[in-house]
C-alpha positions as a Python dict, from the first residue, in 0.01 Angstrom:
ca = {
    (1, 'X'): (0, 0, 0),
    (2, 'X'): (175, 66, 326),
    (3, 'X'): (110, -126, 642),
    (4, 'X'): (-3, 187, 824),
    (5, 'X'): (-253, 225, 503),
    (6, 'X'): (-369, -182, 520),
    (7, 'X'): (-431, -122, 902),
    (8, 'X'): (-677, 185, 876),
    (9, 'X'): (-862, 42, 609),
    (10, 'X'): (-859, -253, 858),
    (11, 'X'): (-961, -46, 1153),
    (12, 'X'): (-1251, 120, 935),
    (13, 'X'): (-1370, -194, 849),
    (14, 'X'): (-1367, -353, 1157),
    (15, 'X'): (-1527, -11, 1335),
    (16, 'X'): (-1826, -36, 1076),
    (17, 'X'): (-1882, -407, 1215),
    (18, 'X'): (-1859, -350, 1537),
    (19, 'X'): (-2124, -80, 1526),
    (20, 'X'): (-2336, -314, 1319),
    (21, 'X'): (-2312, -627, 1475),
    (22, 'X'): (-2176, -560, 1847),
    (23, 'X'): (-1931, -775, 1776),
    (24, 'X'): (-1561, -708, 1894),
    (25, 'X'): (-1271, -684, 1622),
    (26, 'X'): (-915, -698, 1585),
    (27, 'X'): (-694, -557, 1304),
    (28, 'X'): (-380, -701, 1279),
    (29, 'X'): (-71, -621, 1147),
    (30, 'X'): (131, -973, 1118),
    (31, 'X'): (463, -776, 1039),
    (32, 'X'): (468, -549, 1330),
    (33, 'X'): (285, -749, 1553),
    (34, 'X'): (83, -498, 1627),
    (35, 'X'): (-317, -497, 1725),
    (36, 'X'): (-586, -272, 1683),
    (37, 'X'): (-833, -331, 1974),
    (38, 'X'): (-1224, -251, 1856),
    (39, 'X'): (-1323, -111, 2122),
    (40, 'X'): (-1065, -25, 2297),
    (41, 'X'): (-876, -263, 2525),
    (42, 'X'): (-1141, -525, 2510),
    (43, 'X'): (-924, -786, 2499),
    (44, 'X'): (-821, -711, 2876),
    (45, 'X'): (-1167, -755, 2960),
    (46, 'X'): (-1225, -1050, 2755),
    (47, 'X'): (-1359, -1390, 2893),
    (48, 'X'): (-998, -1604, 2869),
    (49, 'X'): (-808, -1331, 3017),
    (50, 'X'): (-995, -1321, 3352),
    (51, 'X'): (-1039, -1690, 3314),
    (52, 'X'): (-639, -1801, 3244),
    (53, 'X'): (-544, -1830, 3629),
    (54, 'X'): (-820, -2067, 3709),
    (55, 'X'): (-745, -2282, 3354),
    (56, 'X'): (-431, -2266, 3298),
    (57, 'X'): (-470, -2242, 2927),
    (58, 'X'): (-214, -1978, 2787),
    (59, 'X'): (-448, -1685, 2620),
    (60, 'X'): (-136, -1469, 2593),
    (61, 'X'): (-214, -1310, 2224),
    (62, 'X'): (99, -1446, 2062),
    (63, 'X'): (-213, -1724, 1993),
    (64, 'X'): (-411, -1451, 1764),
    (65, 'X'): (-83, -1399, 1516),
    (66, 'X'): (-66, -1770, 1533),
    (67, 'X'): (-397, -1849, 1425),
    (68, 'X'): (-399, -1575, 1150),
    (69, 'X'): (-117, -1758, 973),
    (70, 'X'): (-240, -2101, 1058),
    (71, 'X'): (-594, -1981, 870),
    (72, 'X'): (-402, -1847, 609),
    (73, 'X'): (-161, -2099, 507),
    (74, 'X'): (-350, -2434, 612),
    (75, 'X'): (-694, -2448, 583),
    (76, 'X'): (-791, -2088, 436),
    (77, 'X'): (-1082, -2102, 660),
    (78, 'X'): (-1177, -1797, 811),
    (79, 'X'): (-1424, -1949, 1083),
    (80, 'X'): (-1250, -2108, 1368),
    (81, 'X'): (-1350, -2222, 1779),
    (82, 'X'): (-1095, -2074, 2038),
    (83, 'X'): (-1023, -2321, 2328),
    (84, 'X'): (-1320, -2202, 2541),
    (85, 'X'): (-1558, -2302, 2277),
    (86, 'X'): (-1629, -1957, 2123),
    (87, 'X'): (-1655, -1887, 1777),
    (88, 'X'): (-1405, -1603, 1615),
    (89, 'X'): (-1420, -1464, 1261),
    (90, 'X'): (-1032, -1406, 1113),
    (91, 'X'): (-1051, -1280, 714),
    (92, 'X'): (-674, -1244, 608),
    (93, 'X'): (-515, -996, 392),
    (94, 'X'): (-264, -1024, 125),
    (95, 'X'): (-13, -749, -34),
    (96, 'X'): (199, -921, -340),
    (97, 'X'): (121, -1255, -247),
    (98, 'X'): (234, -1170, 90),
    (99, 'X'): (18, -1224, 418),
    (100, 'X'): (44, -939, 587),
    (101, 'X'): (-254, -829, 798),
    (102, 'X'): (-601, -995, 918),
    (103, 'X'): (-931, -869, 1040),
    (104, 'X'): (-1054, -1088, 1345),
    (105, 'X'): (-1392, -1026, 1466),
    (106, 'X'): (-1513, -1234, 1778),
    (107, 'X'): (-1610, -1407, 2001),
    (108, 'X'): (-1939, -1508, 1903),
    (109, 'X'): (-2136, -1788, 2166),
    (110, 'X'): (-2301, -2000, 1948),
    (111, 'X'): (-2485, -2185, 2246),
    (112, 'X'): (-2751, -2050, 2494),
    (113, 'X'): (-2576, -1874, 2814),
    (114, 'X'): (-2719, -2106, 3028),
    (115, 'X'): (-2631, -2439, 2828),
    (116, 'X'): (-2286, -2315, 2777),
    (117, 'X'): (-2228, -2266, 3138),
    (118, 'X'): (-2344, -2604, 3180),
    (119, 'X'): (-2216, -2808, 2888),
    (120, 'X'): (-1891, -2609, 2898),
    (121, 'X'): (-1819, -2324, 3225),
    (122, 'X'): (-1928, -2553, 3477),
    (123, 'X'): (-1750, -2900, 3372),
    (124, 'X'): (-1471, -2719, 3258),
    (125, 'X'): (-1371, -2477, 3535),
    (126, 'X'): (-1608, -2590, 3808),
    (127, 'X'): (-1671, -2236, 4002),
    (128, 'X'): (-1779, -2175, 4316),
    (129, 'X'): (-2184, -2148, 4342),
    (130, 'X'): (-2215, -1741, 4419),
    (131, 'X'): (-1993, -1673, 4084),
    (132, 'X'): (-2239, -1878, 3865),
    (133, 'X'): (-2503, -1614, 3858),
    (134, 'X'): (-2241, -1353, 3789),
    (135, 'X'): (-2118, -1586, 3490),
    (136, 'X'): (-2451, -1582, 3331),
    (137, 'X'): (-2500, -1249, 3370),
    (138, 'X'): (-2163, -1189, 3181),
    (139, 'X'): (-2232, -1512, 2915),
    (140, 'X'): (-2564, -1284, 2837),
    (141, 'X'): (-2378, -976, 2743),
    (142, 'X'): (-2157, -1178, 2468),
    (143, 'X'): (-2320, -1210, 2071),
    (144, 'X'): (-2432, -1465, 1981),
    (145, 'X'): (-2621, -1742, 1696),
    (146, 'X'): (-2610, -2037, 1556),
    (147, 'X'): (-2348, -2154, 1284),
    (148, 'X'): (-2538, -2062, 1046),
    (149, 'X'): (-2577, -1710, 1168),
    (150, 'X'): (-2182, -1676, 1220),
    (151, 'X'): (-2091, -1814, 856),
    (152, 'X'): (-2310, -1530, 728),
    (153, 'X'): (-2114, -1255, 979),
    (154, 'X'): (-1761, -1394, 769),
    (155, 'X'): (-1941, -1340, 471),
    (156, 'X'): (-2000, -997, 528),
    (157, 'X'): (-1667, -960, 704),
    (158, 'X'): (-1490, -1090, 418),
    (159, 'X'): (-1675, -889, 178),
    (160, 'X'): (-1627, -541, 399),
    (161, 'X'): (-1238, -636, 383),
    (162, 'X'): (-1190, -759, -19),
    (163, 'X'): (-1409, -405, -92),
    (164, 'X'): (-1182, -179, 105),
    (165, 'X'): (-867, -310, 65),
    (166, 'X'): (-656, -222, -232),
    (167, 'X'): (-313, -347, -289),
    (168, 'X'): (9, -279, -569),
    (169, 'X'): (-154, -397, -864),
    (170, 'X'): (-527, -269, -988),
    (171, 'X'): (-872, -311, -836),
    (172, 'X'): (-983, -631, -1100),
    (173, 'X'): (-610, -803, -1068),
    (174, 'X'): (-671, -766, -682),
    (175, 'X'): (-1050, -915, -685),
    (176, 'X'): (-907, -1227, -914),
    (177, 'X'): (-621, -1256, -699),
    (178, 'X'): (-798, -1273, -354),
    (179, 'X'): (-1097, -1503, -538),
    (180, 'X'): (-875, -1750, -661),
    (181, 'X'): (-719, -1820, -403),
    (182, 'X'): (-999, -1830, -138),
    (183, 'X'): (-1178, -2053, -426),
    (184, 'X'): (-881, -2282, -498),
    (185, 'X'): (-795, -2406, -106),
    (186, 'X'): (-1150, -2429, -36),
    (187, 'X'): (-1228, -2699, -325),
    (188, 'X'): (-905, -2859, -163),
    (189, 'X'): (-1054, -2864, 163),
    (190, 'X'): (-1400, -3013, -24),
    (191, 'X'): (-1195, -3288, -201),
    (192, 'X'): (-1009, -3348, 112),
    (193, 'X'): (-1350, -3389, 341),
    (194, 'X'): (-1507, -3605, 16),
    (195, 'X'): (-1180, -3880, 23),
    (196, 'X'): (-1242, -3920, 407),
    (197, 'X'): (-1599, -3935, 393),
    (198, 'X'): (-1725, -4091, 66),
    (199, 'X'): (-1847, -4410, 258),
    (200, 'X'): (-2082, -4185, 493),
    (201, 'X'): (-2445, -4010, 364),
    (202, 'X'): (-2289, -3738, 327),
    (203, 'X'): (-2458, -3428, 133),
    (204, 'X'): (-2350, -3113, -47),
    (205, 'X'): (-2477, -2943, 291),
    (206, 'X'): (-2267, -3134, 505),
    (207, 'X'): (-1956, -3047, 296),
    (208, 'X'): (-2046, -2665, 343),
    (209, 'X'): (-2093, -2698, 682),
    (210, 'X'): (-1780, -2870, 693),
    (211, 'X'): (-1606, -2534, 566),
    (212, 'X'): (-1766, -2321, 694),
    (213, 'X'): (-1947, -2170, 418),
    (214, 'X'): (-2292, -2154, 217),
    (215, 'X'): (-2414, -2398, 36),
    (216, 'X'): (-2527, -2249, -246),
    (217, 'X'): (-2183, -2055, -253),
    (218, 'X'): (-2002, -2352, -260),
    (219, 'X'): (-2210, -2539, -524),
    (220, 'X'): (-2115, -2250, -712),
    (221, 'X'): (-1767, -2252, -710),
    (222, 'X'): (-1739, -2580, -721),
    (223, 'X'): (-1860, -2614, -1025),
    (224, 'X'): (-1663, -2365, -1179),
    (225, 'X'): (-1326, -2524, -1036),
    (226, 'X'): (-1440, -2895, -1122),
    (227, 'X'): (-1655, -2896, -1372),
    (228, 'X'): (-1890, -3092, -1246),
    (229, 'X'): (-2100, -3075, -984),
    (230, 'X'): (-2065, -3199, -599),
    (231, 'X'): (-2308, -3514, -611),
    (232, 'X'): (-2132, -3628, -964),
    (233, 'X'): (-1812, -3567, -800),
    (234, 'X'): (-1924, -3790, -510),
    (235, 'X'): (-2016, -4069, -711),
    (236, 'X'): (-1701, -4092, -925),
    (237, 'X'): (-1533, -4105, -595),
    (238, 'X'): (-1780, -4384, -440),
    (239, 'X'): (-1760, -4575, -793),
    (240, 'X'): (-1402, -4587, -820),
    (241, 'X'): (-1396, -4742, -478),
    (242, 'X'): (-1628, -4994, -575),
    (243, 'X'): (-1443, -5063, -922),
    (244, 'X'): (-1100, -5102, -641),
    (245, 'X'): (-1342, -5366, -413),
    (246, 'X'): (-1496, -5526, -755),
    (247, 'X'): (-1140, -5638, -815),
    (248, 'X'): (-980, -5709, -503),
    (249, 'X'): (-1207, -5846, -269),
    (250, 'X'): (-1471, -6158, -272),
    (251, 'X'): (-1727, -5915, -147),
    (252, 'X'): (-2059, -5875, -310),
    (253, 'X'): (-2260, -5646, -462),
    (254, 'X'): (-2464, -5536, -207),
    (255, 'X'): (-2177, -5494, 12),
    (256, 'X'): (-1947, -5352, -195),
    (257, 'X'): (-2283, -5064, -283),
    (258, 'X'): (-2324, -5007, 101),
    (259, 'X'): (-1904, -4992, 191),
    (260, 'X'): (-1854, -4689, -66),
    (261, 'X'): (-2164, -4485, 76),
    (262, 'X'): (-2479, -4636, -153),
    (263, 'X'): (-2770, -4676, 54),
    (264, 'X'): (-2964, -4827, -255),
    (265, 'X'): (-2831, -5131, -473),
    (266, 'X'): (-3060, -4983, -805),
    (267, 'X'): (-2930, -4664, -744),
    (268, 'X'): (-2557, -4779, -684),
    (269, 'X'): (-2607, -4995, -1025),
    (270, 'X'): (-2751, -4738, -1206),
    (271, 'X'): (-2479, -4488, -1164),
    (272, 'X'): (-2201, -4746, -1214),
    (273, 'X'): (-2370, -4850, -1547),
    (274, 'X'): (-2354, -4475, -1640),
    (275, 'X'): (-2016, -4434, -1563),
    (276, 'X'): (-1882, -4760, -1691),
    (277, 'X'): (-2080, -4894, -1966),
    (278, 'X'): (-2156, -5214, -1817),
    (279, 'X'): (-2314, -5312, -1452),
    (280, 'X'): (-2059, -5407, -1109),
    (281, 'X'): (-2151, -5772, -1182),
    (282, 'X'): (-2060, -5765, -1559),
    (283, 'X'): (-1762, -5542, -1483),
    (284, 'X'): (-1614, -5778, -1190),
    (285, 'X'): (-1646, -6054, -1509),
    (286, 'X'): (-1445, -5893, -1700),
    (287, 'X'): (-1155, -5768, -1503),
    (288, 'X'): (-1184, -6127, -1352),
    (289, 'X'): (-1136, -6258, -1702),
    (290, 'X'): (-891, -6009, -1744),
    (291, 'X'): (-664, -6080, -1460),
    (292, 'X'): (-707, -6470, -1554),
    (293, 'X'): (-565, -6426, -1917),
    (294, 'X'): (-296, -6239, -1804),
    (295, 'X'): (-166, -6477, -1535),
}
């Protein structure tokens, strides 16, 4: 499909959510560098252009193209926080494996007007008294929810885009394209968040949150990628830490069970025992035994 093709779809798409959801979008052609302003010229109007001077953060829109590849290519998320603390939507689209376009939709205030321009206007750019009634004013006009409430908007975004956009090869090659890969880099991201976390009470939820997406979505798909579910995946991690500390450190038990994220020793035992065949104290034994024979 050509890129003028890719970029009305994109413009459709992003005029349908615009009407729906009052929310501002951008199609994007990363080739061309060209944008599609929905409506038009908002971005002139938008709260980091009038704010720039008095910042001095650069919101030239080189950033957008930026952050569409960045999205694409790093993390695959499609949820991310601009520098002023707003919330923007970018789903990325692909034409033989190529990125090549992106649908942003944003910004979306995910706090109260008047606690952002406390937590985050006033701190941050310190205005003069008579503008701060005028800021709220303009705060008020912007859309806005929880996290919650904006991972659902991507949803829909992404779904909107994936439905109207048709590339080279057929319809179902296009659908298991796009799936797979959204699917595979966001079970990286998961295993990523799990090796970096594992000692914390961390939940399924927390991991979603964490990417930006639902949990029951993600429970889904990860168990189609690894075959297990999140919590069992958690506690191999957790129990092959403890198996490591078991060895190589003079620690015990019940420190060993709370340093890999156990908050109860019959629960941490339990699980081992499962895994293992034989309970931390009876396994430390043996590897003990193990490493004396060998020596």
């Amino acid at each position: 499909m050509s890129s003028s093709a890719i970029m009305s779809k994109l413009r459709h798409v992003g005029e349908l959510f615009y009407v729906t959801t009052h929310i501002c979008t951008l199609a994007i052609d990363l080739g061309n560098r060209k944008l599609v302003e929905i409506p038009k010229n908002h971005l002139n109007n938008c709260l980091c252009q009038r704010m720039r001077s008095i910042t001095g953060i650069d919101a030239s829109f080189d950033h957008v193209y930026n952050l569409c590849t960045m999205t694409a290519n790093i993390n695959r998320q499609i949820i991310y926080r601009c520098p002023y603390d707003f919330f923007n939507i970018i789903v990325p689209v692909f034409e033989d494996n190529q990125l090549v376009a992106a649908l942003q939709g944003g910004p979306i205030l995910t706090y109260k007007p008047e606690v952002y321009l406390e937590k985050v206007l006033i701190p941050y750019w310190n205005p003069k008294e008579e503008y701060i009634p005028l800021l709220l004013e303009e705060l008020s006009t912007y859309p806005s929810g929880d996290i919650n409430h904006v991972i659902a908007l991507s949803e829909i975004m992404s779904s909107l885009v994936h439905a109207d956009h048709i590339d080279t090869r057929s319809r179902q090659e296009s659908d298991d394209f796009s799936e797979h890969e959204q699917c595979s880099n966001l079970i990286v991201s998961i295993l990523n968040f799990v090796t970096a976390n594992y000692a914390e009470n961390i939940t399924l939820g927390d991991a979603a949150k964490y990417a930006y997406v639902n949990p029951s979505h993600l429970s889904r798909i990860f168990n189609r990628e690894m075959n297990c579910n999140f919590r069992s995946y958690l506690n191999g991690i957790r129990i092959e830490k403890a198996k490591d500390l078991l060895c190589r450190s003079e620690l015990n038990i019940v420190e060993i069970c709370n340093r890999v994220g156990f908050c109860d020793q019959s629960y941490f035992n339990k699980i081992f025992k499962q895994m293992e065949r034989v309970t931390p104290g009876q396994y430390r034994k043996q590897t003990q035994a193990q490493w004396a024979h060998r020596s």
